Amino acid sequence: MTALFKIALRAIMRNKLRSSLTILGIVIGVGAVIVMVSIGQGAKAFVEKQLESLGTNVLIIIPISTTHAAARGTTGTITLTAEDAFAMAKECSAVSYVSPGIRTTTQVVYGNMNWTTGVSGAGPDYQIIRNWPLKDGRFITQQDVNIMAKVCVLGQTVVTNLFGTLDPVDRWVRVNNIPFKVIGVLSAKGQSPTGQDQDDMVLMPYTTVQRKIMGVTHIGYALASSTTAESRFEAIDQITSLLRQRHRLRPDEENDFTVISQVEFASTVMETSHTMTVLLGSIALVSLFVGGIGIMNIMLVSTTERTREIGIRMAVGAKEKDILFQFLIESTVLSSIGGIVGIIFGIFTSKLVSHYGGWPSLLSSPSIAVAFLFSNMVGIFFGYYPARKASRLNPIEALRYE
């Protein structure tokens, strides 16, 4: 076997340019597989990180059924109240925390600086549900909610645009010409899976936003957290049953609310990411097959050029399997060299794409191993026919070949 390997290497080195062009398809194929899979894995890890930033076991309760609104072609009537949220926390055993929420967009002013951002009303449990630590100061308390306190907690983007390098805690900002004291600053979370800047927001007690900013009594949504990830379906059922009862909906009436689970959203995103990774990887594998066809073509040419050499080997005692293994090893060595160079090319390209293209990439050892193994399989598969053809040559006719 060692002797056959040396013969294969000598045959490859005899025609360096032709061998290099032959393995080029394998190099591109293996490199493309590694790049595509690393980009897909990087995107998946990036989305997972973003989903973690949304909070743990989060359920979002939105007033008005989406199907109902779509059928009517209207936005309907707001039906969700803070009392509904309190009832969820009290009566739904699978729910651990609930925070009423309401949101609007307005201008926030500090000195001669201003910034248009989202102002969200929240309860004390909001920080726990969203798993959002503070960088400085304190969060909204139940006392703040009860007295409709003029206090706020700022996201990092708002701090940067209004205060620059100043410490905003205990300073005052104006919202709708009403002064609000900054009591805390949220730690940075970055973009959400939908591409929104999560740090571009101002949090206030929801009662303050209701009465002093918007002048309404309803809430825009409620955030809830199930006790465990597994209990989210039970929590959804309990919330649905409770709200239908509280809203006095008949059995034949549609829900006037929608409960959205972040887990289902995450699953959809992950499935999409997985599908794209498989699709891109499959397209890249086509290059490997093209490279395999190139190997078959060159091996057929090689067996024709070396017909007399094959005849001499057979004349001195080489068996059919020896000739078969000789050319199989040669095609496998070609594909293996292409696989190794392709791995180096793929890793280098992944780093370049990540650095200059701004796309997240995550190198996967299994994908590298699979790509290399597949390149060897291509060499064996496409090299078998030329090797078999060479091994079945008639020794006498081979010796006469010019």
CSV table of C-alpha atoms in Angstrom, one decimal:
chain,number,residue,atom,x,y,z
A,1,MET,CA,0.0,0.0,0.0
A,2,THR,CA,2.9,2.4,0.8
A,3,ALA,CA,4.4,1.6,-2.6
A,4,LEU,CA,1.1,2.4,-4.3
A,5,PHE,CA,0.9,5.7,-2.4
A,6,LYS,CA,4.4,6.7,-3.5
A,7,ILE,CA,3.6,5.8,-7.1
A,8,ALA,CA,0.4,8.0,-6.9
A,9,LEU,CA,2.4,10.9,-5.5
A,10,ARG,CA,5.0,10.6,-8.3
A,11,ALA,CA,2.2,10.6,-10.9
A,12,ILE,CA,0.6,13.7,-9.4
A,13,MET,CA,3.9,15.6,-9.1
A,14,ARG,CA,4.8,14.7,-12.7
A,15,ASN,CA,2.1,17.1,-14.0
A,16,LYS,CA,1.9,19.8,-11.3
A,17,LEU,CA,-0.1,22.3,-13.3
A,18,ARG,CA,-2.7,19.7,-14.4
A,19,SER,CA,-3.0,18.3,-10.9
A,20,SER,CA,-3.5,21.8,-9.5
A,21,LEU,CA,-6.2,22.6,-12.0
A,22,THR,CA,-7.8,19.3,-11.2
A,23,ILE,CA,-8.1,19.8,-7.5
A,24,LEU,CA,-9.3,23.4,-7.9
A,25,GLY,CA,-12.9,22.3,-8.1
A,26,ILE,CA,-12.5,20.3,-4.9
A,27,VAL,CA,-10.8,23.3,-3.2
A,28,ILE,CA,-13.6,25.6,-4.2
A,29,GLY,CA,-16.3,23.1,-3.2
A,30,VAL,CA,-14.8,22.3,0.3
A,31,GLY,CA,-14.1,26.0,0.9
A,32,ALA,CA,-17.6,27.0,-0.1
A,33,VAL,CA,-19.2,24.4,2.1
A,34,ILE,CA,-17.2,25.6,5.1
A,35,VAL,CA,-17.9,29.3,4.4
A,36,MET,CA,-21.7,28.7,3.9
A,37,VAL,CA,-22.1,26.5,7.0
A,38,SER,CA,-20.0,28.9,9.2
A,39,ILE,CA,-22.1,31.8,8.1
A,40,GLY,CA,-25.3,29.9,8.7
A,41,GLN,CA,-24.0,28.7,12.2
A,42,GLY,CA,-22.9,32.2,13.0
A,43,ALA,CA,-26.3,33.7,12.1
A,44,LYS,CA,-28.0,31.1,14.2
A,45,ALA,CA,-25.8,31.8,17.2
A,46,PHE,CA,-26.4,35.6,16.7
A,47,VAL,CA,-30.1,35.1,16.6
A,48,GLU,CA,-30.0,32.9,19.7
A,49,LYS,CA,-28.1,35.6,21.5
A,50,GLN,CA,-30.6,38.2,20.5
A,51,LEU,CA,-33.5,36.0,21.6
A,52,GLU,CA,-31.9,35.5,25.0
A,53,SER,CA,-31.9,39.3,25.3
A,54,LEU,CA,-35.7,39.4,25.0
A,55,GLY,CA,-36.1,37.6,28.3
A,56,THR,CA,-36.8,34.2,29.7
A,57,ASN,CA,-40.1,32.3,29.0
A,58,VAL,CA,-41.7,35.5,27.8
A,59,LEU,CA,-45.3,35.7,26.8
A,60,ILE,CA,-46.7,38.8,25.1
A,61,ILE,CA,-50.4,39.5,25.4
A,62,ILE,CA,-51.7,41.9,22.8
A,63,PRO,CA,-55.3,43.2,22.7
A,64,ILE,CA,-57.4,42.3,19.6
A,65,SER,CA,-57.0,39.1,17.7
A,66,THR,CA,-54.9,39.3,14.6
A,67,THR,CA,-57.3,37.2,12.7
A,68,HIS,CA,-60.2,39.3,13.9
A,69,ALA,CA,-58.5,42.5,12.9
A,70,ALA,CA,-57.5,41.1,9.5
A,71,ALA,CA,-61.0,39.9,8.8
A,72,ARG,CA,-62.6,43.2,9.7
A,73,GLY,CA,-59.8,45.3,8.1
A,74,THR,CA,-59.7,47.6,11.2
A,75,THR,CA,-57.7,47.9,14.3
A,76,GLY,CA,-60.7,47.2,16.5
A,77,THR,CA,-61.2,48.4,20.1
A,78,ILE,CA,-58.5,48.2,22.9
A,79,THR,CA,-59.8,45.8,25.5
A,80,LEU,CA,-56.8,45.0,27.7
A,81,THR,CA,-56.5,46.6,31.1
A,82,ALA,CA,-54.1,46.6,34.0
A,83,GLU,CA,-56.6,44.6,36.0
A,84,ASP,CA,-56.4,41.9,33.4
A,85,ALA,CA,-52.7,41.7,34.0
A,86,PHE,CA,-53.1,41.6,37.8
A,87,ALA,CA,-55.6,38.7,37.3
A,88,MET,CA,-53.1,36.7,35.3
A,89,ALA,CA,-50.5,37.0,38.0
A,90,LYS,CA,-53.1,36.1,40.7
A,91,GLU,CA,-55.1,33.3,39.0
A,92,CYS,CA,-52.8,31.6,36.5
A,93,SER,CA,-50.6,29.1,38.3
A,94,ALA,CA,-48.3,28.7,35.3
A,95,VAL,CA,-47.5,32.4,35.2
A,96,SER,CA,-44.8,33.7,37.5
A,97,TYR,CA,-44.5,37.4,36.7
A,98,VAL,CA,-46.7,40.0,34.8
A,99,SER,CA,-46.1,43.5,33.8
A,100,PRO,CA,-48.7,45.8,32.2
A,101,GLY,CA,-47.3,47.8,29.3
A,102,ILE,CA,-48.1,50.7,27.1
A,103,ARG,CA,-45.9,52.5,24.5
A,104,THR,CA,-45.8,55.7,22.6
A,105,THR,CA,-43.2,57.6,20.6
A,106,THR,CA,-42.3,61.1,21.7
A,107,GLN,CA,-39.4,63.6,22.1
A,108,VAL,CA,-37.2,63.5,25.2
A,109,VAL,CA,-35.3,66.7,26.0
A,110,TYR,CA,-32.2,67.4,28.2
A,111,GLY,CA,-30.8,70.9,28.2
A,112,ASN,CA,-30.4,71.8,24.5
A,113,MET,CA,-30.3,68.2,23.4
A,114,ASN,CA,-33.4,66.3,22.2
A,115,TRP,CA,-34.0,62.7,21.0
A,116,THR,CA,-37.1,61.1,19.6
A,117,THR,CA,-37.6,57.7,21.1
A,118,GLY,CA,-40.0,55.1,22.4
A,119,VAL,CA,-41.5,55.7,25.8
A,120,SER,CA,-42.8,52.6,27.4
A,121,GLY,CA,-44.8,52.2,30.6
A,122,ALA,CA,-43.9,49.2,32.7
A,123,GLY,CA,-44.4,47.6,36.1
A,124,PRO,CA,-41.8,46.4,38.6
A,125,ASP,CA,-41.8,42.9,37.2
A,126,TYR,CA,-40.7,44.1,33.7
A,127,GLN,CA,-37.0,43.9,34.6
A,128,ILE,CA,-37.3,40.3,35.8
A,129,ILE,CA,-39.4,39.2,32.8
A,130,ARG,CA,-37.0,40.8,30.3
A,131,ASN,CA,-33.9,39.7,32.4
A,132,TRP,CA,-32.5,43.2,31.9
A,133,PRO,CA,-29.9,44.2,34.5
A,134,LEU,CA,-29.3,47.9,35.4
A,135,LYS,CA,-26.0,49.6,34.6
A,136,ASP,CA,-26.6,52.2,37.2
A,137,GLY,CA,-29.3,53.5,39.6
A,138,ARG,CA,-32.5,51.6,40.4
A,139,PHE,CA,-35.6,50.3,38.6
A,140,ILE,CA,-39.3,51.3,38.8
A,141,THR,CA,-41.0,50.2,42.1
A,142,GLN,CA,-44.6,49.5,43.0
A,143,GLN,CA,-44.6,52.7,44.9
A,144,ASP,CA,-43.7,54.6,41.7
A,145,VAL,CA,-46.6,52.9,39.9
A,146,ASN,CA,-49.1,53.7,42.7
A,147,ILE,CA,-48.3,57.4,42.9
A,148,MET,CA,-47.7,57.8,39.1
A,149,ALA,CA,-44.2,59.1,39.9
A,150,LYS,CA,-42.4,61.3,37.4
A,151,VAL,CA,-39.4,59.0,37.1
A,152,CYS,CA,-37.8,57.2,34.3
A,153,VAL,CA,-35.1,54.6,33.4
A,154,LEU,CA,-33.1,55.2,30.2
A,155,GLY,CA,-31.8,52.9,27.6
A,156,GLN,CA,-28.1,53.2,26.6
A,157,THR,CA,-28.9,54.7,23.2
A,158,VAL,CA,-30.9,57.5,24.8
A,159,VAL,CA,-28.2,58.2,27.3
A,160,THR,CA,-25.6,58.4,24.6
A,161,ASN,CA,-27.6,60.9,22.5
A,162,LEU,CA,-28.8,63.1,25.3
A,163,PHE,CA,-26.0,63.0,27.9
A,164,GLY,CA,-22.9,61.9,26.1
A,165,THR,CA,-20.3,61.0,28.8
A,166,LEU,CA,-22.3,62.6,31.6
A,167,ASP,CA,-23.9,60.4,34.3
A,168,PRO,CA,-27.7,60.8,33.8
A,169,VAL,CA,-28.8,59.4,37.2
A,170,ASP,CA,-30.6,62.0,39.3
A,171,ARG,CA,-30.7,64.5,36.4
A,172,TRP,CA,-34.0,65.7,34.9
A,173,VAL,CA,-35.4,65.3,31.4
A,174,ARG,CA,-38.5,66.7,29.8
A,175,VAL,CA,-41.2,64.6,28.1
A,176,ASN,CA,-44.2,66.5,26.7
A,177,ASN,CA,-42.9,69.5,28.7
A,178,ILE,CA,-43.2,67.4,31.9
A,179,PRO,CA,-40.0,67.0,34.0
A,180,PHE,CA,-39.0,63.4,34.8
A,181,LYS,CA,-36.2,62.4,37.1
A,182,VAL,CA,-33.8,59.8,35.8
A,183,ILE,CA,-33.5,57.0,38.4
A,184,GLY,CA,-31.6,54.4,36.5
A,185,VAL,CA,-29.8,53.3,33.3
A,186,LEU,CA,-30.3,49.9,31.6
A,187,SER,CA,-27.4,47.9,30.5
A,188,ALA,CA,-26.9,47.6,26.7
A,189,LYS,CA,-28.7,44.8,24.9
A,190,GLY,CA,-28.3,45.7,21.2
A,191,GLN,CA,-30.6,44.8,18.4
A,192,SER,CA,-33.7,42.6,18.7
A,193,PRO,CA,-34.2,39.7,16.2
A,194,THR,CA,-36.4,42.0,14.2
A,195,GLY,CA,-33.5,44.6,13.9
A,196,GLN,CA,-34.8,47.1,16.3
A,197,ASP,CA,-32.5,48.9,18.8
A,198,GLN,CA,-33.6,47.6,22.2
A,199,ASP,CA,-31.6,50.3,23.9
A,200,ASP,CA,-33.5,53.2,22.2
A,201,MET,CA,-36.2,53.5,24.9
A,202,VAL,CA,-37.3,55.2,28.0
A,203,LEU,CA,-39.1,53.3,30.7
A,204,MET,CA,-41.6,54.9,33.1
A,205,PRO,CA,-44.3,53.5,35.5
A,206,TYR,CA,-47.2,52.4,33.2
A,207,THR,CA,-49.6,54.5,35.2
A,208,THR,CA,-47.6,57.6,34.5
A,209,VAL,CA,-47.5,57.0,30.8
A,210,GLN,CA,-51.3,56.2,30.8
A,211,ARG,CA,-52.4,59.3,32.7
A,212,LYS,CA,-49.7,62.0,32.2
A,213,ILE,CA,-48.3,61.2,28.7
A,214,MET,CA,-51.2,59.6,26.7
A,215,GLY,CA,-54.3,60.3,28.7
A,216,VAL,CA,-55.8,56.8,28.5
A,217,THR,CA,-57.0,54.1,30.9
A,218,HIS,CA,-56.2,51.0,28.9
A,219,ILE,CA,-52.8,49.3,28.4
A,220,GLY,CA,-51.3,48.5,25.0
A,221,TYR,CA,-50.0,45.0,26.0
A,222,ALA,CA,-48.9,42.8,28.9
A,223,LEU,CA,-45.7,40.9,29.4
A,224,ALA,CA,-45.9,37.6,31.3
A,225,SER,CA,-43.3,35.0,32.2
A,226,SER,CA,-44.2,31.3,32.5
A,227,THR,CA,-42.8,29.5,35.5
A,228,THR,CA,-40.7,27.2,33.2
A,229,ALA,CA,-40.1,26.9,29.5
A,230,GLU,CA,-42.1,23.6,29.5
A,231,SER,CA,-45.1,25.3,31.2
A,232,ARG,CA,-45.5,28.0,28.5
A,233,PHE,CA,-48.3,26.1,26.8
A,234,GLU,CA,-50.2,25.7,30.1
A,235,ALA,CA,-49.7,29.4,30.8
A,236,ILE,CA,-51.1,30.3,27.4
A,237,ASP,CA,-54.1,28.1,28.0
A,238,GLN,CA,-54.7,29.6,31.4
A,239,ILE,CA,-54.3,33.2,30.2
A,240,THR,CA,-56.6,32.5,27.2
A,241,SER,CA,-59.3,31.0,29.4
A,242,LEU,CA,-59.0,33.8,32.0
A,243,LEU,CA,-59.2,36.6,29.5
A,244,ARG,CA,-62.1,35.1,27.7
A,245,GLN,CA,-64.0,34.9,31.0
A,246,ARG,CA,-63.1,38.4,32.0
A,247,HIS,CA,-64.0,39.9,28.6
A,248,ARG,CA,-67.3,37.9,28.6
A,249,LEU,CA,-66.7,36.3,25.3
A,250,ARG,CA,-69.3,33.7,24.1
A,251,PRO,CA,-68.0,30.3,22.9
A,252,ASP,CA,-68.7,31.3,19.3
A,253,GLU,CA,-66.8,34.6,19.5
A,254,GLU,CA,-63.1,35.0,18.6
A,255,ASN,CA,-60.5,36.1,21.1
A,256,ASP,CA,-60.1,39.8,21.3
A,257,PHE,CA,-56.5,39.3,22.3
A,258,THR,CA,-53.5,37.3,21.1
A,259,VAL,CA,-50.9,35.5,23.2
A,260,ILE,CA,-47.5,35.3,21.6
A,261,SER,CA,-44.7,33.0,22.8
A,262,GLN,CA,-41.1,34.0,22.2
A,263,VAL,CA,-40.2,30.3,22.1
A,264,GLU,CA,-42.4,29.8,19.0
A,265,PHE,CA,-40.9,32.9,17.5
A,266,ALA,CA,-37.4,31.6,18.2
A,267,SER,CA,-38.3,28.2,16.7
A,268,THR,CA,-39.5,29.8,13.5
A,269,VAL,CA,-36.3,31.9,13.3
A,270,MET,CA,-34.1,28.8,14.0
A,271,GLU,CA,-36.0,26.7,11.4
A,272,THR,CA,-35.5,29.5,8.8
A,273,SER,CA,-31.8,29.7,9.7
A,274,HIS,CA,-31.4,25.9,9.5
A,275,THR,CA,-33.2,25.8,6.1
A,276,MET,CA,-30.9,28.5,4.7
A,277,THR,CA,-27.8,26.8,6.1
A,278,VAL,CA,-28.8,23.5,4.5
A,279,LEU,CA,-29.7,25.3,1.2
A,280,LEU,CA,-26.4,27.2,1.0
A,281,GLY,CA,-24.5,24.1,2.0
A,282,SER,CA,-26.2,22.0,-0.7
A,283,ILE,CA,-25.4,24.6,-3.3
A,284,ALA,CA,-21.8,24.5,-2.2
A,285,LEU,CA,-21.7,20.7,-2.5
A,286,VAL,CA,-22.5,21.1,-6.2
A,287,SER,CA,-18.9,22.5,-6.6
A,288,LEU,CA,-17.6,19.2,-5.1
A,289,PHE,CA,-19.4,17.2,-7.7
A,290,VAL,CA,-18.0,19.5,-10.4
A,291,GLY,CA,-14.6,18.9,-8.9
A,292,GLY,CA,-15.3,15.2,-8.9
A,293,ILE,CA,-16.1,15.2,-12.6
A,294,GLY,CA,-12.8,17.1,-13.2
A,295,ILE,CA,-11.0,14.3,-11.3
A,296,MET,CA,-12.7,11.6,-13.4
A,297,ASN,CA,-11.8,13.4,-16.6
A,298,ILE,CA,-8.1,13.8,-15.7
A,299,MET,CA,-7.9,10.2,-14.5
A,300,LEU,CA,-9.3,9.0,-17.8
A,301,VAL,CA,-6.7,11.0,-19.6
A,302,SER,CA,-4.0,9.7,-17.2
A,303,THR,CA,-4.9,6.0,-17.8
A,304,THR,CA,-4.8,6.6,-21.5
A,305,GLU,CA,-1.4,8.3,-21.3
A,306,ARG,CA,0.0,5.6,-19.1
A,307,THR,CA,-1.4,2.6,-20.9
A,308,ARG,CA,2.1,1.2,-21.7
A,309,GLU,CA,3.1,1.7,-18.0
A,310,ILE,CA,0.1,-0.3,-17.0
A,311,GLY,CA,1.0,-3.1,-19.5
A,312,ILE,CA,4.5,-3.3,-18.1
A,313,ARG,CA,3.3,-3.5,-14.5
A,314,MET,CA,0.9,-6.3,-15.5
A,315,ALA,CA,3.7,-8.1,-17.3
A,316,VAL,CA,5.9,-8.2,-14.2
A,317,GLY,CA,3.1,-9.6,-12.1
A,318,ALA,CA,0.8,-6.8,-11.0
A,319,LYS,CA,-2.7,-8.1,-10.5
A,320,GLU,CA,-6.0,-6.4,-11.5
A,321,LYS,CA,-6.6,-5.2,-8.0
A,322,ASP,CA,-3.1,-3.6,-7.8
A,323,ILE,CA,-3.8,-1.5,-10.8
A,324,LEU,CA,-7.3,-0.7,-9.5
A,325,PHE,CA,-5.9,0.4,-6.1
A,326,GLN,CA,-3.1,2.4,-7.8
A,327,PHE,CA,-5.4,4.7,-9.6
A,328,LEU,CA,-8.0,4.8,-6.8
A,329,ILE,CA,-5.3,6.0,-4.4
A,330,GLU,CA,-4.1,8.5,-7.0
A,331,SER,CA,-7.7,10.0,-7.3
A,332,THR,CA,-8.1,9.9,-3.5
A,333,VAL,CA,-4.8,11.7,-2.9
A,334,LEU,CA,-5.8,14.3,-5.4
A,335,SER,CA,-9.2,14.9,-3.7
A,336,SER,CA,-7.5,14.8,-0.2
A,337,ILE,CA,-5.0,17.5,-1.2
A,338,GLY,CA,-7.9,19.5,-2.6
A,339,GLY,CA,-9.8,18.9,0.7
A,340,ILE,CA,-7.0,20.1,2.9
A,341,VAL,CA,-6.3,23.2,0.7
A,342,GLY,CA,-10.1,23.8,0.6
A,343,ILE,CA,-10.3,23.7,4.4
A,344,ILE,CA,-7.6,26.3,4.7
A,345,PHE,CA,-9.3,28.4,2.0
A,346,GLY,CA,-12.7,28.1,3.7
A,347,ILE,CA,-11.4,29.1,7.2
A,348,PHE,CA,-9.5,32.1,5.7
A,349,THR,CA,-12.5,33.2,3.6
A,350,SER,CA,-14.9,32.8,6.6
A,351,LYS,CA,-12.7,35.1,8.6
A,352,LEU,CA,-12.5,37.6,5.8
A,353,VAL,CA,-16.3,37.6,5.3
A,354,SER,CA,-16.9,38.1,9.0
A,355,HIS,CA,-14.3,40.9,9.3
A,356,TYR,CA,-15.0,42.9,6.1
A,357,GLY,CA,-18.6,41.9,5.4
A,358,GLY,CA,-19.9,42.3,9.0
A,359,TRP,CA,-21.6,38.9,8.8
A,360,PRO,CA,-21.3,36.7,11.9
A,361,SER,CA,-19.6,33.4,11.2
A,362,LEU,CA,-18.9,30.4,13.4
A,363,LEU,CA,-16.6,27.7,12.3
A,364,SER,CA,-18.0,24.3,12.9
A,365,SER,CA,-15.6,21.3,13.4
A,366,PRO,CA,-18.2,18.8,12.3
A,367,SER,CA,-18.9,20.7,9.0
A,368,ILE,CA,-15.1,20.8,8.3
A,369,ALA,CA,-14.8,17.1,9.0
A,370,VAL,CA,-17.8,16.3,6.8
A,371,ALA,CA,-16.6,18.5,4.0
A,372,PHE,CA,-13.2,16.7,4.1
A,373,LEU,CA,-14.7,13.3,4.2
A,374,PHE,CA,-17.0,14.1,1.4
A,375,SER,CA,-14.1,15.3,-0.7
A,376,ASN,CA,-12.5,11.9,-0.2
A,377,MET,CA,-15.7,10.1,-1.1
A,378,VAL,CA,-15.8,12.2,-4.3
A,379,GLY,CA,-12.3,11.1,-5.2
A,380,ILE,CA,-13.2,7.5,-4.6
A,381,PHE,CA,-16.5,7.7,-6.4
A,382,PHE,CA,-15.3,9.5,-9.5
A,383,GLY,CA,-12.0,7.8,-9.6
A,384,TYR,CA,-13.4,4.3,-9.5
A,385,TYR,CA,-14.5,4.1,-13.2
A,386,PRO,CA,-11.1,5.2,-14.6
A,387,ALA,CA,-9.3,2.9,-12.2
A,388,ARG,CA,-11.6,0.0,-13.1
A,389,LYS,CA,-11.0,0.7,-16.8
A,390,ALA,CA,-7.3,0.7,-16.3
A,391,SER,CA,-7.3,-2.5,-14.3
A,392,ARG,CA,-9.2,-4.4,-17.1
A,393,LEU,CA,-6.8,-3.5,-19.9
A,394,ASN,CA,-5.4,-6.4,-21.9
A,395,PRO,CA,-1.6,-6.6,-21.0
A,396,ILE,CA,-0.5,-7.5,-24.5
A,397,GLU,CA,-2.5,-4.6,-26.1
A,398,ALA,CA,-1.3,-2.3,-23.4
A,399,LEU,CA,2.3,-3.1,-24.1
A,400,ARG,CA,1.7,-2.4,-27.9
A,401,TYR,CA,0.1,1.0,-27.1
A,402,GLU,CA,2.1,3.9,-28.5
